[in-house]
Coordinates of C-alpha atoms in Angstrom, one line a residue:
Chain G
M6 CA 0.1 0.1 -0.3
D7 CA 1.3 3.4 -1.0
P8 CA 2.3 4.8 2.2
T9 CA 1.2 8.1 2.3
V10 CA -2.7 6.6 2.0
H11 CA -2.0 4.6 4.4
A12 CA -0.5 6.9 6.8
L13 CA -3.7 9.1 6.3
Q14 CA -5.9 6.3 6.8
L15 CA -4.5 6.0 10.2
K16 CA -4.7 9.6 10.9
S17 CA -8.1 9.5 10.0
I18 CA -9.1 6.8 12.6
Q19 CA -7.1 8.3 15.4
Y20 CA -9.4 11.3 14.6
R21 CA -12.3 9.7 14.9
K22 CA -11.1 9.0 18.3
T23 CA -10.0 12.3 19.6
I24 CA -13.5 14.0 18.2
L25 CA -15.7 11.2 20.4
S26 CA -13.3 11.4 22.9
I27 CA -13.6 15.5 23.0
I28 CA -17.2 15.8 22.6
K29 CA -18.0 12.8 25.3
Q30 CA -15.5 15.2 27.9
A31 CA -17.3 18.4 26.8
R32 CA -20.8 16.6 26.7
A33 CA -21.2 18.6 23.6
G34 CA -20.4 18.5 20.2
H35 CA -22.0 17.3 17.0
T36 CA -20.5 13.8 16.5
A37 CA -22.0 12.5 13.0
G38 CA -21.1 15.7 11.1
S39 CA -17.6 15.8 12.4
L40 CA -17.3 12.4 11.1
S41 CA -18.6 12.8 7.8
C42 CA -15.8 15.9 7.4
I43 CA -12.9 14.3 8.9
D44 CA -11.3 12.2 6.3
I45 CA -11.3 15.5 3.9
L46 CA -9.7 17.7 6.5
N47 CA -6.9 15.1 7.3
V48 CA -6.0 15.0 3.2
L49 CA -6.2 19.0 2.8
Y50 CA -4.2 19.6 6.3
N51 CA -1.4 16.8 6.1
H52 CA -1.1 17.0 2.6
V53 CA -2.9 19.4 0.4
M54 CA -2.6 22.8 2.2
N55 CA 0.4 24.7 2.5
V56 CA -0.2 26.1 5.8
S57 CA 1.1 25.6 9.1
P58 CA 1.7 27.1 12.3
E59 CA 5.0 28.0 11.1
N60 CA 3.6 30.2 8.1
F61 CA 0.4 30.7 9.8
A62 CA 1.2 34.6 9.1
D63 CA 2.1 34.4 5.4
P64 CA 0.0 36.0 3.3
D65 CA 0.9 33.5 0.7
R66 CA -0.3 30.5 2.9
D67 CA -2.9 29.2 1.8
R68 CA -6.7 29.7 3.0
Y69 CA -9.5 27.4 4.8
I70 CA -12.5 28.7 6.0
Q71 CA -14.9 26.3 7.4
S72 CA -18.6 27.0 6.5
K73 CA -20.2 24.3 8.6
G74 CA -19.1 25.4 11.6
H75 CA -20.8 22.5 13.4
A76 CA -18.2 20.1 12.9
V77 CA -15.8 22.1 15.1
E78 CA -14.5 19.2 16.9
A79 CA -13.2 17.6 13.5
L80 CA -11.6 21.0 12.6
Y81 CA -9.6 21.4 16.8
T82 CA -8.9 17.7 16.3
V83 CA -6.8 18.3 13.1
L84 CA -5.3 21.7 14.0
A85 CA -4.2 20.3 17.6
D86 CA -2.5 17.0 15.6
R87 CA -0.8 19.5 12.7
G88 CA 0.9 21.5 16.4
F89 CA -1.1 25.0 15.9
F90 CA -2.2 24.8 19.5
P91 CA -0.9 21.7 22.4
A92 CA -3.3 18.5 22.3
E93 CA -4.2 18.5 25.5
E94 CA -6.0 21.6 25.4
L95 CA -8.7 19.8 23.3
Q96 CA -9.7 18.7 26.7
T97 CA -11.3 22.4 27.6
L98 CA -13.8 22.2 24.8
G99 CA -16.7 23.7 26.1
Q100 CA -15.8 24.5 29.5
Y101 CA -16.3 27.9 31.2
R102 CA -13.8 30.7 29.6
S103 CA -12.3 28.2 27.0
H104 CA -11.5 29.4 23.8
F105 CA -12.5 26.3 22.3
V106 CA -16.0 27.1 21.5
G107 CA -18.6 24.8 20.2
H108 CA -18.0 26.5 16.8
P109 CA -14.8 27.9 15.1
T110 CA -13.4 31.0 17.0
R111 CA -10.3 32.8 15.6
K112 CA -9.2 32.4 19.4
V113 CA -7.8 29.6 18.3
P114 CA -4.9 29.7 16.6
G115 CA -4.9 28.1 13.2
I116 CA -8.6 29.5 12.5
E117 CA -8.8 31.8 10.0
H118 CA -12.9 32.9 10.6
N119 CA -15.3 32.9 13.1
T120 CA -18.2 30.5 11.4
G121 CA -20.9 28.8 12.9
A122 CA -24.2 30.7 11.4
L123 CA -24.7 28.9 8.3
G124 CA -24.6 29.9 4.7
H125 CA -21.8 32.3 6.1
G126 CA -18.6 30.8 4.9
L127 CA -18.6 30.7 1.1
S128 CA -19.1 34.7 0.8
V129 CA -15.8 35.0 3.0
A130 CA -13.9 32.7 0.8
V131 CA -14.7 34.5 -2.4
G132 CA -13.2 37.4 -1.0
L133 CA -10.3 35.9 0.2
A134 CA -10.3 34.3 -3.5
L135 CA -10.9 37.9 -5.1
A136 CA -8.1 39.7 -3.0
A137 CA -5.5 36.5 -4.4
K138 CA -6.7 37.8 -7.4
K139 CA -6.2 41.5 -7.2
D140 CA -2.8 40.7 -5.4
G141 CA -1.4 38.5 -7.9
R142 CA -1.2 35.7 -5.1
S143 CA -1.1 32.1 -5.8
Y144 CA -2.6 30.7 -2.4
R145 CA -5.7 29.2 -2.6
V146 CA -8.9 29.1 -0.5
Y147 CA -10.7 26.3 0.4
T148 CA -13.9 26.1 2.1
L149 CA -16.4 23.2 3.1
L150 CA -20.0 23.5 3.3
G151 CA -22.7 21.4 5.1
D152 CA -25.0 19.8 2.7
G153 CA -27.9 21.4 5.2
E154 CA -26.9 25.1 4.9
L155 CA -26.9 25.3 1.2
A156 CA -30.8 26.2 1.8
E157 CA -29.1 29.3 2.8
G158 CA -29.5 31.7 -0.3
S159 CA -26.2 33.6 0.9
N160 CA -24.5 30.4 -1.0
W161 CA -26.4 31.3 -4.5
E162 CA -25.8 34.7 -4.3
A163 CA -21.7 33.8 -3.6
S164 CA -21.7 31.3 -6.1
L165 CA -23.1 33.7 -9.0
V166 CA -20.0 36.1 -7.9
A167 CA -17.5 33.4 -8.0
A168 CA -18.1 32.5 -11.7
H169 CA -18.4 35.8 -12.4
Y170 CA -15.2 37.0 -11.0
K171 CA -13.3 33.4 -12.7
L172 CA -11.9 32.6 -9.3
D173 CA -10.2 29.4 -10.2
N174 CA -8.3 29.4 -7.2
L175 CA -11.5 28.9 -5.0
V176 CA -12.4 25.2 -4.2
V177 CA -15.5 24.3 -2.6
I178 CA -16.2 21.1 -1.1
V179 CA -19.6 20.2 -0.3
D180 CA -19.9 17.6 2.7
R181 CA -22.6 15.7 1.0
N182 CA -23.6 13.0 3.9
G183 CA -27.3 13.9 3.0
L184 CA -28.8 14.3 6.6
Q185 CA -29.6 17.3 8.6
I186 CA -30.8 17.9 11.9
T187 CA -34.6 17.0 11.1
G188 CA -33.9 14.3 8.8
P189 CA -32.8 13.4 5.1
T190 CA -31.9 16.6 3.1
E191 CA -33.9 15.6 0.5
D192 CA -37.0 15.4 3.0
V193 CA -36.4 18.9 4.6
V194 CA -35.4 20.7 1.2
A195 CA -34.3 18.6 -1.6
L196 CA -31.3 19.4 -3.2
E197 CA -30.6 17.1 -5.8
P198 CA -29.5 17.2 -9.0
L199 CA -26.9 18.9 -7.0
C200 CA -24.1 18.8 -9.3
E201 CA -26.1 20.1 -12.2
K202 CA -26.9 22.7 -9.7
F203 CA -23.3 23.7 -9.1
R204 CA -22.5 23.5 -12.5
V205 CA -24.9 25.7 -14.1
F206 CA -24.2 27.9 -11.6
G207 CA -20.4 28.2 -13.2
Y208 CA -18.1 25.7 -11.2
A209 CA -16.2 23.2 -13.1
V210 CA -17.2 19.4 -10.7
R211 CA -16.0 16.7 -9.7
E212 CA -17.9 14.2 -7.4
V213 CA -16.1 11.7 -5.2
N214 CA -16.3 9.4 -2.2
G215 CA -15.7 11.6 0.2
H216 CA -14.0 8.9 2.9
D217 CA -12.1 7.4 -0.3
I218 CA -8.5 8.7 0.6
P219 CA -7.0 7.8 -2.5
T220 CA -9.5 9.4 -4.4
L221 CA -9.7 12.5 -2.4
L222 CA -5.5 12.8 -2.8
D223 CA -6.1 12.3 -6.6
T224 CA -8.6 14.8 -7.0
F225 CA -6.7 17.9 -5.3
T226 CA -4.4 17.4 -7.5
Q227 CA -6.1 17.8 -10.3
I228 CA -7.5 21.4 -9.0
P229 CA -8.2 23.5 -11.0
F230 CA -10.4 21.4 -12.9
Q231 CA -11.1 24.3 -15.9
P232 CA -8.9 27.6 -15.7
G233 CA -11.1 30.4 -15.0
K234 CA -13.8 28.5 -13.1
P235 CA -14.3 27.8 -9.8
S236 CA -13.7 23.8 -8.7
L237 CA -16.8 22.3 -6.4
I238 CA -15.6 19.0 -5.3
L239 CA -19.0 17.2 -4.0
A240 CA -17.9 15.0 -1.5
R241 CA -20.4 12.2 -0.9
T242 CA -20.1 11.1 2.9
I243 CA -21.4 9.1 5.8
K244 CA -22.9 11.1 8.4
G245 CA -21.5 9.0 11.6
R246 CA -18.8 7.0 9.1
G247 CA -16.6 5.0 11.4
V248 CA -19.0 3.8 13.6
S249 CA -21.3 1.4 13.1
F250 CA -24.1 2.3 14.8
M251 CA -23.6 5.9 14.3
E252 CA -23.4 5.7 10.4
N253 CA -26.5 7.8 8.8
Q254 CA -28.2 8.1 12.1
V255 CA -30.3 11.2 12.0
S256 CA -29.8 11.1 16.0
W257 CA -26.6 11.5 16.1
H258 CA -26.0 15.1 14.6
H259 CA -25.5 16.4 18.1
H260 CA -25.7 13.4 20.2
V261 CA -23.0 12.7 22.5
P262 CA -22.0 8.9 23.5
N263 CA -23.1 7.3 26.5
D264 CA -20.0 5.3 28.8
E265 CA -21.3 2.7 26.8
E266 CA -21.5 4.4 23.5
Y267 CA -18.4 5.3 23.7
T268 CA -16.3 1.9 25.2
L269 CA -18.7 0.4 21.9
A270 CA -17.2 3.0 19.5
M271 CA -14.0 3.0 20.8
Q272 CA -13.8 -0.9 20.2
E273 CA -15.1 -0.1 16.7
L274 CA -12.1 2.0 15.8
E275 CA -9.4 0.2 17.6
L276 CA -10.6 -3.1 15.8
A277 CA -10.5 -0.8 12.3
E278 CA -6.8 0.4 13.3
T279 CA -5.5 -2.7 14.2
A280 CA -6.6 -4.1 10.6
L281 CA -5.1 -1.2 8.6
V282 CA -1.6 -2.0 10.9
G283 CA -1.9 -5.4 9.5
V284 CA -2.7 -4.2 6.1
A285 CA 1.0 -2.3 6.2
Q286 CA 2.6 -5.5 7.8
Chain M
M15 CA -24.4 79.5 6.4
K16 CA -23.4 77.8 3.5
L17 CA -25.0 75.3 1.6
G18 CA -22.3 72.7 0.7
R19 CA -23.0 69.6 -1.3
P20 CA -24.7 66.0 -0.4
N21 CA -22.6 64.1 1.8
L22 CA -22.5 61.2 -0.5
E23 CA -20.9 63.7 -2.9
E24 CA -18.2 64.4 -0.6
F25 CA -18.0 60.7 0.1
G26 CA -17.1 59.7 -3.5
A27 CA -14.6 62.4 -4.0
T28 CA -13.0 61.5 -0.9
M29 CA -13.0 57.7 -2.0
L30 CA -11.3 58.9 -5.1
E31 CA -8.1 60.6 -3.5
L32 CA -8.2 57.8 -1.1
G33 CA -8.4 55.0 -3.7
R34 CA -6.0 56.9 -5.8
A35 CA -3.2 57.3 -3.1
N36 CA -3.8 53.6 -2.0
P37 CA -4.6 50.2 -4.2
D38 CA -5.4 48.6 -1.1
V39 CA -8.9 50.3 -1.2
L40 CA -11.6 48.6 -2.2
V41 CA -15.0 49.9 -2.5
C42 CA -17.7 47.0 -2.6
T43 CA -21.4 47.9 -4.3
S44 CA -24.5 46.4 -4.6
D45 CA -25.0 47.7 -7.9
S46 CA -25.3 51.0 -5.6
R47 CA -22.1 52.9 -7.3
G48 CA -24.8 55.4 -8.9
S49 CA -26.8 56.2 -5.7
G50 CA -23.1 56.0 -3.7
K51 CA -21.8 58.9 -6.4
L52 CA -18.8 56.3 -6.7
V53 CA -19.3 56.3 -10.8
P54 CA -16.2 58.6 -11.3
F55 CA -14.3 56.1 -8.7
G56 CA -15.6 53.5 -10.8
Q57 CA -14.0 54.8 -14.6
A58 CA -10.7 55.8 -12.7
L59 CA -10.2 52.9 -10.7
P60 CA -12.1 49.8 -12.2
E61 CA -9.8 47.3 -10.7
Q62 CA -10.5 48.8 -7.1
I63 CA -14.2 49.1 -7.3
V64 CA -16.1 45.3 -6.6
E65 CA -19.4 44.8 -8.0
L66 CA -21.4 42.6 -6.3
G67 CA -25.1 42.5 -7.4
I68 CA -27.9 43.4 -5.5
A69 CA -27.1 40.8 -2.9
E70 CA -26.4 42.3 0.3
Q71 CA -26.0 39.6 2.7
N72 CA -23.1 37.9 -0.2
L73 CA -21.3 41.7 -0.2
I74 CA -20.6 42.0 3.8
G75 CA -19.3 38.3 3.8
V76 CA -16.8 38.7 0.7
A77 CA -16.3 42.5 2.5
A78 CA -14.9 40.5 5.2
G79 CA -13.1 38.0 3.0
L80 CA -11.3 40.9 1.1
A81 CA -10.6 42.7 4.5
S82 CA -8.9 39.8 6.5
A83 CA -6.2 39.5 3.2
G84 CA -5.2 43.0 4.2
K85 CA -7.6 45.4 2.1
R86 CA -9.3 48.3 3.0
V87 CA -12.8 47.6 2.0
F88 CA -15.8 50.4 2.3
A89 CA -18.9 48.6 1.6
V90 CA -21.4 50.7 0.3
V91 CA -25.1 49.7 0.4
P92 CA -28.5 51.4 0.9
A93 CA -29.1 51.5 4.4
C94 CA -32.5 49.9 4.5
F95 CA -30.8 47.5 3.3
L96 CA -27.9 46.7 5.0
T97 CA -28.8 46.2 8.3
T98 CA -31.9 44.6 7.6
R99 CA -30.6 42.1 4.9
A100 CA -26.6 41.7 6.2
L101 CA -27.4 42.1 10.2
E102 CA -25.9 38.4 10.5
Q103 CA -23.2 38.9 8.1
I104 CA -22.3 42.2 9.8
K105 CA -23.0 40.5 13.4
N106 CA -20.6 37.0 12.8
D107 CA -18.3 37.6 9.6
V108 CA -17.2 41.6 10.5
C109 CA -18.0 42.3 14.2
Y110 CA -17.5 38.7 16.2
S111 CA -14.3 38.2 13.4
D112 CA -13.2 41.7 14.3
H113 CA -12.5 42.6 10.4
P114 CA -12.1 46.1 9.8
V115 CA -14.6 46.3 7.4
K116 CA -15.9 50.3 6.7
L117 CA -19.9 49.6 6.1
I118 CA -20.9 52.7 4.5
S119 CA -25.1 53.4 4.7
I120 CA -26.2 55.4 1.9
S121 CA -29.6 57.3 1.8
A122 CA -30.4 56.6 5.2
G123 CA -33.4 57.4 7.4
V124 CA -35.9 58.8 5.0
S125 CA -33.7 59.9 2.0
Y126 CA -35.9 58.1 0.1
G127 CA -38.7 59.8 1.5
A128 CA -41.5 59.4 -1.5
L129 CA -40.2 55.8 -2.1
G130 CA -42.0 54.7 1.1
S131 CA -41.0 52.8 4.2
T132 CA -39.2 49.8 2.6
H133 CA -37.1 52.3 1.5
H134 CA -36.3 54.0 4.6
S135 CA -34.2 53.2 7.4
L136 CA -35.1 53.9 11.0
H137 CA -34.1 50.9 12.8
D138 CA -30.4 50.9 11.9
Y139 CA -28.8 52.5 15.5
A140 CA -31.1 50.3 17.3
A141 CA -29.8 47.2 15.5
L142 CA -26.0 48.1 15.4
R143 CA -25.7 49.5 18.7
A144 CA -26.6 46.1 20.6
I145 CA -23.7 44.8 18.5
H146 CA -20.4 44.4 19.8
N147 CA -17.0 45.5 18.3
I148 CA -18.6 48.3 16.0
T149 CA -18.5 52.0 16.2
I150 CA -21.0 54.0 14.8
V151 CA -20.8 57.7 13.0
A152 CA -23.2 59.6 11.4
P153 CA -21.8 62.9 9.7
A154 CA -23.8 66.0 9.8
D155 CA -22.2 67.9 7.1
N156 CA -19.5 67.5 4.1
H157 CA -16.6 68.3 6.9
E158 CA -17.3 65.9 9.1
T159 CA -18.3 63.1 6.4
R160 CA -15.0 64.2 4.8
S161 CA -13.1 63.6 8.4
A162 CA -15.0 60.3 9.2
I163 CA -13.9 58.6 6.2
L164 CA -10.3 59.6 6.6
A165 CA -10.6 57.7 10.4
A166 CA -12.2 55.0 9.0
L167 CA -9.2 54.2 6.2
D168 CA -7.1 52.9 9.3
Y169 CA -9.5 52.4 12.0
P170 CA -8.5 48.7 13.0
H171 CA -12.4 47.6 13.8
P172 CA -15.2 47.6 12.1
I173 CA -17.0 51.2 11.6
Y174 CA -20.1 52.1 10.4
I175 CA -20.9 55.6 8.6
R176 CA -24.6 56.8 7.9
M177 CA -25.4 59.7 5.0
G178 CA -28.3 61.0 3.4
K179 CA -28.8 62.4 0.3
R180 CA -29.4 66.0 0.3
P181 CA -27.2 68.9 0.3
M182 CA -26.0 69.7 3.6
L183 CA -25.4 73.0 5.3
E184 CA -21.6 74.2 6.4
L185 CA -21.8 73.5 9.9
H186 CA -18.0 73.7 10.6
Q187 CA -14.8 75.5 9.6
P188 CA -12.4 73.1 7.6
N189 CA -10.2 73.4 10.2
T190 CA -12.5 72.4 12.8
P191 CA -11.1 69.0 14.6
F192 CA -13.0 65.8 14.2
E193 CA -12.4 62.6 16.5
V194 CA -14.2 59.5 16.5
G195 CA -16.1 59.6 19.6
K196 CA -15.9 63.1 20.7
A197 CA -18.5 65.2 20.1
I198 CA -18.6 68.6 18.7
M199 CA -20.5 71.6 20.1
L200 CA -21.5 74.4 17.9
R201 CA -23.0 76.7 19.9
D202 CA -22.8 77.2 23.8
G203 CA -26.1 78.1 25.7
S204 CA -28.0 77.8 29.3
D205 CA -31.0 77.3 28.5
V206 CA -31.5 74.2 26.5
T207 CA -29.5 71.6 24.8
F208 CA -30.0 69.9 21.5
V209 CA -28.0 66.8 21.2
A210 CA -28.4 65.7 17.4
I211 CA -26.9 63.3 15.0
G212 CA -26.7 63.2 11.2
E213 CA -28.9 65.3 8.7
P214 CA -31.1 66.9 11.5
V215 CA -27.7 68.7 13.9
A216 CA -28.3 71.4 10.8
E217 CA -32.2 71.6 12.0
A218 CA -31.1 71.8 15.8
L219 CA -28.6 74.9 15.1
L220 CA -31.1 76.7 12.6
A221 CA -33.3 76.3 15.3
S222 CA -31.0 77.9 18.3
Q223 CA -30.8 80.8 15.8
I224 CA -34.3 81.0 15.9
L225 CA -34.6 80.8 19.9
A226 CA -31.8 82.9 20.4
E227 CA -33.6 85.8 18.9
E228 CA -36.0 85.3 21.6
G229 CA -33.2 85.5 24.4
I230 CA -33.2 81.6 24.6
Q231 CA -29.3 80.3 24.8
C232 CA -29.3 76.8 23.1
R233 CA -26.1 74.7 23.6
V234 CA -26.1 72.2 19.8
I235 CA -24.2 69.1 20.1
S236 CA -23.2 67.2 16.6
M237 CA -23.0 63.6 18.6
H238 CA -21.6 62.6 14.9
T239 CA -20.5 59.1 17.0
L240 CA -23.3 57.5 18.0
K241 CA -20.9 53.9 19.5
P242 CA -19.0 54.7 21.6
L243 CA -21.2 58.0 23.0
D244 CA -18.9 61.1 24.3
Q245 CA -20.3 60.5 27.9
E246 CA -18.5 63.6 29.1
T247 CA -19.9 66.3 26.9
L248 CA -23.6 64.7 27.5
L249 CA -23.1 64.8 30.8
A250 CA -21.7 68.1 31.1
A251 CA -24.9 69.4 29.0
A252 CA -27.4 67.7 31.3
T253 CA -26.0 69.2 34.1
D254 CA -25.4 72.7 32.8
T255 CA -28.7 73.3 30.6
R256 CA -32.1 73.3 32.3
V257 CA -33.7 71.0 29.5
L258 CA -32.2 68.6 26.7
I259 CA -33.6 67.4 23.3
T260 CA -31.9 64.9 21.3
V261 CA -32.7 65.1 17.6
E262 CA -32.1 61.9 15.2
E263 CA -33.4 60.4 11.7
H264 CA -34.4 57.4 13.2
S265 CA -37.1 55.4 15.4
I266 CA -37.2 57.0 19.0
Y267 CA -36.7 53.7 19.9
G268 CA -33.3 52.2 20.3
G269 CA -31.3 55.5 18.8
L270 CA -29.6 58.8 20.0
G271 CA -32.3 59.6 22.4
G272 CA -32.1 55.8 23.9
A273 CA -28.4 56.0 23.7
C274 CA -28.5 59.4 26.0
A275 CA -31.0 58.4 28.4
E276 CA -29.6 55.0 29.2
L277 CA -26.5 56.8 30.1
L278 CA -28.0 59.7 32.4
M279 CA -30.3 57.7 34.1
E280 CA -27.5 55.3 34.9
R281 CA -25.4 58.4 36.3
G282 CA -28.6 59.5 38.3
V283 CA -28.6 62.6 36.3
T284 CA -32.1 63.9 35.8
V285 CA -33.1 66.8 33.0
P286 CA -36.2 67.5 31.3
F287 CA -35.2 65.4 28.7
K288 CA -37.0 64.7 24.9
I289 CA -36.3 62.2 22.5
V290 CA -37.3 63.9 18.6
G291 CA -37.5 61.6 16.0
I292 CA -40.0 59.2 13.7
P293 CA -42.4 58.1 16.3
D294 CA -43.2 54.2 16.1
E295 CA -45.1 54.0 13.3
Y296 CA -44.8 53.6 9.1
T297 CA -44.2 57.3 8.1
V298 CA -46.2 59.8 6.0
T299 CA -46.0 60.0 2.2
G300 CA -43.5 62.3 1.1
S301 CA -40.5 63.6 0.7
Q302 CA -37.6 63.6 3.7
M303 CA -38.4 67.2 4.1
D304 CA -41.8 66.6 4.4
I305 CA -41.3 64.1 6.6
F306 CA -39.4 65.9 8.7
R307 CA -41.8 68.6 9.3
H308 CA -44.4 66.1 10.1
Y309 CA -42.8 65.0 12.7
G310 CA -41.7 68.8 14.1
I311 CA -37.8 67.6 12.6
T312 CA -37.6 71.6 11.5
P313 CA -36.1 74.8 13.1
E314 CA -39.5 75.8 13.8
G315 CA -40.9 72.6 15.0
L316 CA -37.7 72.1 17.2
A317 CA -37.9 75.7 18.5
E318 CA -41.1 75.1 19.7
T319 CA -40.7 72.0 21.4
A320 CA -37.8 73.5 23.3
R321 CA -40.1 76.6 24.3
Q322 CA -42.8 74.0 25.8
M323 CA -40.2 72.3 27.3
L324 CA -38.9 75.6 29.3
E325 CA -42.2 76.6 29.8
T326 CA -42.6 72.9 32.5
V327 CA -38.9 74.4 34.1
K328 CA -40.4 77.8 34.7
V329 CA -40.2 78.3 38.4

C-alpha cells in the first residue's frame, strides 16, 4: 500500500477517536457531522494545503474556511495534530472560559474566520480568493460546506460572484452526507440534482467518495479542474462514518455518546486501526 | 451658513482621492455605485471597485474576506438593506471576526422619502448598537463626512458610517477638529441643549438661532459618533442646561435618544428630556423634508418643542 495513503488512513482513525473523546468530555458537540468530514480535513491539512503553525502569518499561505462550523470538533482535532496548539487543550472544549467554543473562533490558533451561523463561509472564501487575484498571489482558498446549509441563499449569491470573477483559486467542498438535524436533506428541502446545480452556476464539478483517501488525494492534485472556473468537489459521505451504530443515523447529529456507546465506538475504531496496521505488515 | 453638497458627493470625491493614493482601497457595491456617487471612482479605478450585485448578505461576507486579506474595504449599500438583509453577516463575519470593514450606509433615514417605508432606514442605530465591536458614526455635514472617511481608512475595527442624500449646510470650519467618539459643540448656551446626529444637526442649529432671537440660549452638540457615545460632553450638557432634547432621523426607540437616556439614568442625572425622531409608526408619504416637517424635525418644530419644555421648568 502507498505509505502516504496508509498513514493518512491511520490518522483518520486516530482523529475519529479524538473527536469522540473530546465530545464525550465536553458533553456537547456535533458528533456525526464531524465524523463525515474528517477524512477531507485530514487530506487537506496533511497533504494538500500550504498552511502550518510556522507560516500562519505568511500572506501566501493557503486559507481554509469551515463554513460548516458545526463540525468544529473535526477542525480542532486536525489543528491540534498539526501543532497549532497543544493537544491537551482540546480537553477544555466547551468548558467555562475555554477558547474552544462549540463553533470555530479565531481565538483558537489556526482558525481564519469565525463561523457557525450557516451559509456564511462561501462569501468570505470568495472575498479571500478575489483578494488573491487582485494581489497576484498564488494561494488557494478552500471552504467546506455542509449540505444542509445550502438552503441558505447567500451560498447562491456567492456562487454567482465566484463564477463572475472566474475564481479558479477557490475550492469548494460540499460534505454531502445527506442528513440534517430534521432528517434527510431530500425530505427537508431537496437539493438534488446538486452537481448540475453547481455546474450551471459556473463551477467545474467533481463528484467523489469523501472517505476514499486515494481518490481525495488524486482529486485535489487536479485543481483547478478547469482554468477560469471555481472548483467544486461534491464529496459523498456518510454521517457518523466509522462507528457502525452512528452511521446514517440522524439522531447522532449532535448526540453525545454515553459511557457504553463510547466504549463500543472506541472498540470499533481500535479494531479498524489494528486491521489497518495489519494491512501494512 | 453656506450650502455645501450632498454628503454622498463628498464621500465619492474622498474615496477617489483615497483610492488613487492607496491601491489596497476597495469599494464593494450592491449595484449602488450611482447612488453612492462612485461612478467617477469606478471609471478611474476599475480594479478597485468590486461589484457584487443586489445581494447584500454576500457583499458583506465578501467584504470580510477581502479585509481579512489586508484590503481596506468600504462596503457601500443603501441603509435600508444593509442592516436588514445583512445583519447576521455584519454581526458574525465583520464584528465577531473583527475584520475592519468600513460599512457605508447610503440614503439613510427617510432620504428616500417618497419611496415609502421599505426604503426607509429607521432601525439601524438600534440594531447596530446592540452588536459588540462596531463604531457608529453619522456625519452632519461635508466636513464631518470627509473626516469620518479619513478616520475610517485606518480604523482597526468595524465602523459604520451613515449618510443621507440632500445637500448639507456647512456647519463647521474646514479646520474644526474631528475625532471619532468625541462630539463637537457647535454653539454654547445655558437654557436648552440640542444633542443631534446626522442630517438633523443642521435643523437643531437653525432652531437655536430662532430661539436666540427670543433670548433663549441653546447649546448645540453634533453627536456624530453614536457608539461609543461621548459621555463627558453629554453629562456636562445635562448638568449645565435646563432641558435636553435629542434629535435624530431614526425611530425614537433605540437610537441617539435611547442611548442618552440610558447614560443619564445610569449616572443619576435628571433633566427634562425629550427624544425627537420618527415615532413608532410607518411614516407618512412625502419627501424627506415633508416627513421632517410632519414629525417636527425642523427649525420651527424644534424651537417650539424647546419653548414648551422650558415652560414646564419655569419656577
